[in-house]
Coordinates of C-alpha atoms and ligand atoms in Angstrom, one line a residue:
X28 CA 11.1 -50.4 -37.5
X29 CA 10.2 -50.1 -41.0
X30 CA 11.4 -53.0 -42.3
X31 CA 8.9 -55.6 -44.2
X32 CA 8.5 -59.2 -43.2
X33 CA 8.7 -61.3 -39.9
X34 CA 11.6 -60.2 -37.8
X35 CA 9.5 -60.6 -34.4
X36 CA 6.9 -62.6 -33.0
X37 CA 5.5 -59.4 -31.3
X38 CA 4.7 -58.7 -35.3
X39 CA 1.8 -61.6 -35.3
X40 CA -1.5 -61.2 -33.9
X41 CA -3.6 -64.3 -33.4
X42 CA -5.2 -63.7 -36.1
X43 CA -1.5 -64.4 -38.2
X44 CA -0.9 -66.8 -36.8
X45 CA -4.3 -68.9 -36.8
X46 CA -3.3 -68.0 -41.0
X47 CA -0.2 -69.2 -41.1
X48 CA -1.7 -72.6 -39.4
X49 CA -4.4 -72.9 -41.9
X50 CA -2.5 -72.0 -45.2
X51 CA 0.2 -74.6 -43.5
X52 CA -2.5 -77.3 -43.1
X53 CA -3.4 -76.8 -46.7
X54 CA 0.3 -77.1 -47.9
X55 CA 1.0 -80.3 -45.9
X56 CA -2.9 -82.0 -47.1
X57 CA -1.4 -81.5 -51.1
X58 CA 1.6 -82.7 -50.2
X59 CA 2.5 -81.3 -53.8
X60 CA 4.5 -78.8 -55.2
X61 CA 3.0 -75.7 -56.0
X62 CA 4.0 -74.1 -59.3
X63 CA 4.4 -70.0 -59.4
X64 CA 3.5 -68.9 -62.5
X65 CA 6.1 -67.1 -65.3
X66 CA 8.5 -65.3 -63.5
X67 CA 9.3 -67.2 -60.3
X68 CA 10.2 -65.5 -57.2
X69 CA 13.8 -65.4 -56.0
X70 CA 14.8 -65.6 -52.5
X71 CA 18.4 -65.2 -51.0
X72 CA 19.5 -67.5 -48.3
X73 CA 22.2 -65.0 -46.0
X74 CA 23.3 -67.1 -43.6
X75 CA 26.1 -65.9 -40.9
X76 CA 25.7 -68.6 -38.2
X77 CA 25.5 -72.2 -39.0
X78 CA 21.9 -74.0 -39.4
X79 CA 20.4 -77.0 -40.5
X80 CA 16.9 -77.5 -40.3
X81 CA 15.7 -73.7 -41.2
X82 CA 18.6 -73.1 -44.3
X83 CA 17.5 -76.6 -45.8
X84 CA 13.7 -76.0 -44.8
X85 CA 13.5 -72.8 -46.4
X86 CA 15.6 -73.7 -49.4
X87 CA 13.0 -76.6 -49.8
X88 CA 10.2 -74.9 -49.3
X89 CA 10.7 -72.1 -52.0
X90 CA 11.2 -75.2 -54.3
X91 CA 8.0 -76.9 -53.8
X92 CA 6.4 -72.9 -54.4
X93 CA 8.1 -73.4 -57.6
X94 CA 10.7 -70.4 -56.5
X95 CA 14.1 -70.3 -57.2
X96 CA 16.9 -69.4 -54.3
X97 CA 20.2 -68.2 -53.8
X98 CA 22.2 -69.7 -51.2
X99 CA 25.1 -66.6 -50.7
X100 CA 27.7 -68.4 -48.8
X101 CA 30.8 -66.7 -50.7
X102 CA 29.8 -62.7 -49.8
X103 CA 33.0 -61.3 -48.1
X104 CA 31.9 -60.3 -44.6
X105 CA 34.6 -61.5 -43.1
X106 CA 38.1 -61.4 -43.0
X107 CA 38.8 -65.2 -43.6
X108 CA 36.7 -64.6 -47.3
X109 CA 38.9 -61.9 -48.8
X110 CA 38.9 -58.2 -48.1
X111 CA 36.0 -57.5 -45.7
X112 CA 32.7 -56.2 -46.9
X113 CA 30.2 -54.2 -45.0
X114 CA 27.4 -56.4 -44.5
X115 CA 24.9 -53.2 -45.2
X116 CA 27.3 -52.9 -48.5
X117 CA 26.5 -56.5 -49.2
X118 CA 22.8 -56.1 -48.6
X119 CA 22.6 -53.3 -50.4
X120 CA 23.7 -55.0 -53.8
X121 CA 22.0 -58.6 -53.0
X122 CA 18.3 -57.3 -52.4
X123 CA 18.2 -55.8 -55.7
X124 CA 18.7 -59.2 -57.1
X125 CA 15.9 -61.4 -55.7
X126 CA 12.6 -60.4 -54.4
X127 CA 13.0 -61.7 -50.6
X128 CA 15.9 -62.7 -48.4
X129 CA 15.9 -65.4 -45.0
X130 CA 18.8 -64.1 -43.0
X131 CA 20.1 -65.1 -40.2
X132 CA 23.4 -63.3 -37.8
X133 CA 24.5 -63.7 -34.8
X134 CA 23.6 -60.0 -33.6
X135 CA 20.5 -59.3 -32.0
X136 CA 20.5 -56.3 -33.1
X137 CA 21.6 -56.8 -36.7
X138 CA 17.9 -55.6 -37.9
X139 CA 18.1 -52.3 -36.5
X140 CA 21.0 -51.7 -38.2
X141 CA 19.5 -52.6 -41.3
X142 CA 16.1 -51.1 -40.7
X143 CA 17.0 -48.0 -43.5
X144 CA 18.6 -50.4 -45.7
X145 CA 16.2 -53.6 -46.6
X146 CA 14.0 -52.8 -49.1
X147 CA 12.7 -56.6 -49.6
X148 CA 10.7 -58.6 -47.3
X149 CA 13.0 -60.1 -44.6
X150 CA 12.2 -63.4 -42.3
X151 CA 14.3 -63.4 -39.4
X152 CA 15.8 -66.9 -39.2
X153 CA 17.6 -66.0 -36.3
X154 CA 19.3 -63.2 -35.0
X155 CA 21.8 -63.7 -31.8
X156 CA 19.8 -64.4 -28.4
X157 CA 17.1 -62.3 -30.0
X158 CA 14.2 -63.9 -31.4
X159 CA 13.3 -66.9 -34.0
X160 CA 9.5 -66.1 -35.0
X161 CA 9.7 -68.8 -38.1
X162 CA 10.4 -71.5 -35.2
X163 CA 7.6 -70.3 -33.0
X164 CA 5.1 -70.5 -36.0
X165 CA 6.5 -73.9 -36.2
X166 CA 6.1 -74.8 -32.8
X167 CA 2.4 -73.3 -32.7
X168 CA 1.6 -75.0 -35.6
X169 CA 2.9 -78.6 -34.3
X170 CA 0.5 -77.9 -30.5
X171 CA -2.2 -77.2 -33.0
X172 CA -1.8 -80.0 -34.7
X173 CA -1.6 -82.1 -31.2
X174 CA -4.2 -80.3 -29.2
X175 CA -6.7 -78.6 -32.0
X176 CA -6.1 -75.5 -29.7
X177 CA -4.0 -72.7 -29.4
X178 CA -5.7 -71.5 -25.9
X179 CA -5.8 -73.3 -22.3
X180 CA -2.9 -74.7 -22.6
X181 CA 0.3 -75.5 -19.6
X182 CA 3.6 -75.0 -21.3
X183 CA 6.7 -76.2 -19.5
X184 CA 10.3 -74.5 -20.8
X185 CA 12.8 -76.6 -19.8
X186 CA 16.8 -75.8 -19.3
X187 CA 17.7 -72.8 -20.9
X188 CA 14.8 -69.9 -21.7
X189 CA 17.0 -67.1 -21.3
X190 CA 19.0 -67.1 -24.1
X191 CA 17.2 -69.5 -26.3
X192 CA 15.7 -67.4 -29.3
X193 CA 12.9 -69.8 -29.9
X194 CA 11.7 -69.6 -26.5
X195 CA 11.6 -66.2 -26.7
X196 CA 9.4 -66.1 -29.9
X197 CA 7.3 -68.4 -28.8
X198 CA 6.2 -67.0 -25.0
X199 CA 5.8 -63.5 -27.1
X200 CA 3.6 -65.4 -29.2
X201 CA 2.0 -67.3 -26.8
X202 CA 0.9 -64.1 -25.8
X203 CA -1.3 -63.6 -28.2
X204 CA -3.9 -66.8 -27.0
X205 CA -6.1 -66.6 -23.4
X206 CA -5.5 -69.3 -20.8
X207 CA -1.7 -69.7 -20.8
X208 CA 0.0 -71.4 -18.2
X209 CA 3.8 -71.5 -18.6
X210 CA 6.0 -73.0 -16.1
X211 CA 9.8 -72.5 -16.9
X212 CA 12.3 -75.4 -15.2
X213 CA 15.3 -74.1 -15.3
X214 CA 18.8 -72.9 -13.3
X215 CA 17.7 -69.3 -11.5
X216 CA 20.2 -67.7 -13.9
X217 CA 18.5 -68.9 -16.4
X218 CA 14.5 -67.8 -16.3
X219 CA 13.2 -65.3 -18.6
X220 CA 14.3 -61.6 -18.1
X221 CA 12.1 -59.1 -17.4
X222 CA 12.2 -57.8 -20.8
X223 CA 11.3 -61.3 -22.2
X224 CA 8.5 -61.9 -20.0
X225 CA 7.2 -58.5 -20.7
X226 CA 4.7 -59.0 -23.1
X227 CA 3.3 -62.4 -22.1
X228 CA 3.0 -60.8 -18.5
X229 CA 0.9 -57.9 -20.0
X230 CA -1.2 -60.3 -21.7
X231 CA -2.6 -61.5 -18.2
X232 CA -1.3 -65.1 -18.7
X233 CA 0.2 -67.1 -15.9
X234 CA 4.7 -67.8 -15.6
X235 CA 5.7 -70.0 -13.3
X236 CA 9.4 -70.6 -12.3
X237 CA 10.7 -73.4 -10.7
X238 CA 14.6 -75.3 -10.5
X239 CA 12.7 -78.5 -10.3
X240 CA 11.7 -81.1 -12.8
X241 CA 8.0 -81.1 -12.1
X242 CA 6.3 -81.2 -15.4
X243 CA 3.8 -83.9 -14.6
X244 CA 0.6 -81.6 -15.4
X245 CA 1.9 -79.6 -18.5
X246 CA 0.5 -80.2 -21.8
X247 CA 3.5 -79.5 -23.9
X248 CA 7.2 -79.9 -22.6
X249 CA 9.3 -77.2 -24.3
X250 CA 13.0 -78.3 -24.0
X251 CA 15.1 -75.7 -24.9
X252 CA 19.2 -76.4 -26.0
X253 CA 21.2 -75.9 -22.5
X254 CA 25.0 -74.9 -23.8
X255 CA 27.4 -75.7 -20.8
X256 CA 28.6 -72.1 -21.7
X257 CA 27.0 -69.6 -21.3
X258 CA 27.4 -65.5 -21.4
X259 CA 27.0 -65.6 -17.3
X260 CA 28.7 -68.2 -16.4
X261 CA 29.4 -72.2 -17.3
X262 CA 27.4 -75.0 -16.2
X263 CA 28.5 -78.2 -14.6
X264 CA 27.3 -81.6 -16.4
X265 CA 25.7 -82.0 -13.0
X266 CA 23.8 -79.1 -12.9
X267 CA 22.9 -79.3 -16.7
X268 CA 21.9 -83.0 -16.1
X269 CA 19.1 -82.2 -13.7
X270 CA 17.1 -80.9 -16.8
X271 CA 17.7 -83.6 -19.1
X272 CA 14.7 -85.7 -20.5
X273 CA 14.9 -89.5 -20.0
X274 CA 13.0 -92.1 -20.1
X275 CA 12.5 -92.1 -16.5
X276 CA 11.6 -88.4 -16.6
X277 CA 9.2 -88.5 -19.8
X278 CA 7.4 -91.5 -17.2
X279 CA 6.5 -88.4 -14.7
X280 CA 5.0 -86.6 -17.4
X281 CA 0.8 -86.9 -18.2
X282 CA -0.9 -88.8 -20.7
X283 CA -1.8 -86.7 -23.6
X284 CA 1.6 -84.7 -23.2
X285 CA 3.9 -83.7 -26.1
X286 CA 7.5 -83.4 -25.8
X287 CA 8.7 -80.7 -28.5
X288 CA 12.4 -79.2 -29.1
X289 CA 13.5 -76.8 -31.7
X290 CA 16.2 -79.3 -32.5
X291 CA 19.5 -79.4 -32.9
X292 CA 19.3 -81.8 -29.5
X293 CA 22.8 -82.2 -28.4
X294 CA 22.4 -84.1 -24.9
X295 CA 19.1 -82.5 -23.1
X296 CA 16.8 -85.4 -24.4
X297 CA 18.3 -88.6 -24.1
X298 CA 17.9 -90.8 -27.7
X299 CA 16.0 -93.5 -25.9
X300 CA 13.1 -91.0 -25.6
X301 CA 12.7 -90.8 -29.5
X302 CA 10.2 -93.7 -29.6
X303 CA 7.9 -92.8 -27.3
X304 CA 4.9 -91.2 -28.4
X305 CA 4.8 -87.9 -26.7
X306 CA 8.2 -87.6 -28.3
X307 CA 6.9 -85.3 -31.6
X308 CA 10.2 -83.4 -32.4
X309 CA 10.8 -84.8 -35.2
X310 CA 7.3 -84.2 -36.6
X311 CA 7.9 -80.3 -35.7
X312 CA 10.7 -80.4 -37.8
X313 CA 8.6 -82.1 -40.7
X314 CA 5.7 -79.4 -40.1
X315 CA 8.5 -76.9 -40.6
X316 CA 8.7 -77.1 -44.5
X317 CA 4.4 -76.8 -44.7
X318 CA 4.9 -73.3 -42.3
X319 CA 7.9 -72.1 -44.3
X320 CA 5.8 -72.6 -47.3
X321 CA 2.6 -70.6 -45.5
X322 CA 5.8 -67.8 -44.6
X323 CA 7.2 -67.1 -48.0
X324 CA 3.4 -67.4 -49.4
X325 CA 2.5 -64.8 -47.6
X326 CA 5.5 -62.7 -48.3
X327 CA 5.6 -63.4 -52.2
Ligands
CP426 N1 15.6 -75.0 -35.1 C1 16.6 -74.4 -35.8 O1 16.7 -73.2 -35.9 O2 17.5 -75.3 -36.3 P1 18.8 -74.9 -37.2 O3 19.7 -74.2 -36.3 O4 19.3 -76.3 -37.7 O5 18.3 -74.1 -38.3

């Protein structure tokens, strides 16, 4: 793929990434916006599936860089928004009007049909079941932040690996350190594919899989969103309930040990886990405007 920016975590060494954590660092110790000079960059927002955290986070990022963003919600690539555009059409006209563009689409494959198009950097913000490589920086850069170490580490994924982008990123960025132990908890159905695993496998680290809630000697928990549907089939409440975090649960887990999430929770960790202190969601999504920053830095 010719295509320039960070569409895959497969695209980071450790090298990147231990980068992307230091520039990060700096961002969050100024706490301050920092100013481009003259001409500002411009990035465009394209957004085809909903999102909260990485839409805002990225919108306020470029803002404290002292970069100016367009948030193309109107472009007609659908039906429902006039007469339907091709979204290579619309690509095609948009990149020549800002200097970087966060996308994200619900087609995993939506980058190789772009690969001979983009011209601009691209961050993949999410593309289907495929891969979310800004989250995993995130989530890298909130266990450093915890642990002061990216290697010998036990990483539990909990509910729903398989088609959780973010968990994808991150065990193909996990990859990239020595001494990984990750355990997934999770329905059968629902453990990493073959293709998923691939990498992290090669690397020599260690997967576990397991359908029981035995995280009592994991560093971080990893809970990943667990739809009721599914594309293989749907879930029960029961069944989904088994993974849930309570407060009971987070009681079986070590001392030291962080409980992270890519958020949005819907119902896998119960509310009255929030103030606990191995609860450090909410910080992730904090450290996510400092590693936006460090992402479009790089970039622009
Ligand atoms: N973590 C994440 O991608 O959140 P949003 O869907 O709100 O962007």
């Amino acid at each position: 793929m010719s295509i320039k920016g960070l569409i895959s975590a497969s695209q980071l060494s450790r090298g990147d990434i231990e980068k992307y954590i230091k520039v990060a660092s700096r961002f969050a110790k100024r706490n301050l916006p920092i100013k481009a000079k003259n001409d500002p960059p411009i990035i465009s927002l394209f957004f085809f599936e909903e999102s909260t955290r990485t839409r805002v986070g990225f919108i306020a990022a470029a803002y404290r860089l002292g970069m100016e963003v367009i948030n193309v919600t109107e472009a007609k690539f659908h039906e429902r928004m006039g007469r339907a555009e091709s979204l290579e059409d619309t690509i095609r006209s948009i990149q020549s009007y800002c200097d970087l563009i966060c996308m994200r689409h619900p087609d995993p494959e939506v980058f190789n049909s772009l690969d001979l198009i983009l011209e601009k950097p691209v961050i993949n913000c999410g593309n289907g079941d495929g891969e979310h490589p800004t989250q995993a920086l995130i989530d890298l850069y909130t266990i450093y932040k915890e642990f002061n170490r990216l290697d010998n580490l036990k990483i539990a994924f909990i509910g729903n690996p398989r088609y959780s982008r973010s968990a994808h990123s991150l065990i193909i960025a996990l990859s990239k350190f020595k001494n990984i132990e990750i355990r997934t908890i999770s329905p059968k159905e629902l453990y990493f594919s073959n293709e998923q695993r691939k990498a992290y496998l090669d690397s020599g680290n260690i997967l576990e899989e397991t359908t029981e809630m035995h995280a009592g000697d994991m560093d971080v928990i990893y809970v990943t969103g667990f739809p009721a549907i599914l594309p293989i089939k749907t879930f029960s409440q029961k069944m989904q309930a088994r993974y849930w975090i309570t407060p009971e649960v987070v009681k079986t887990f070590k001392k030291g040990a962080v409980v992270l999430c890519p958020l949005p929770r819907i119902d896998e960790i119960d509310p009255a886990v929030d103030g606990d202190s191995m609860a450090k969601y909410f910080s992730e999504s904090k450290n996510g405007l400092y590693m936006r920053m460090a992402i479009l830095n790089k970039f622009l």
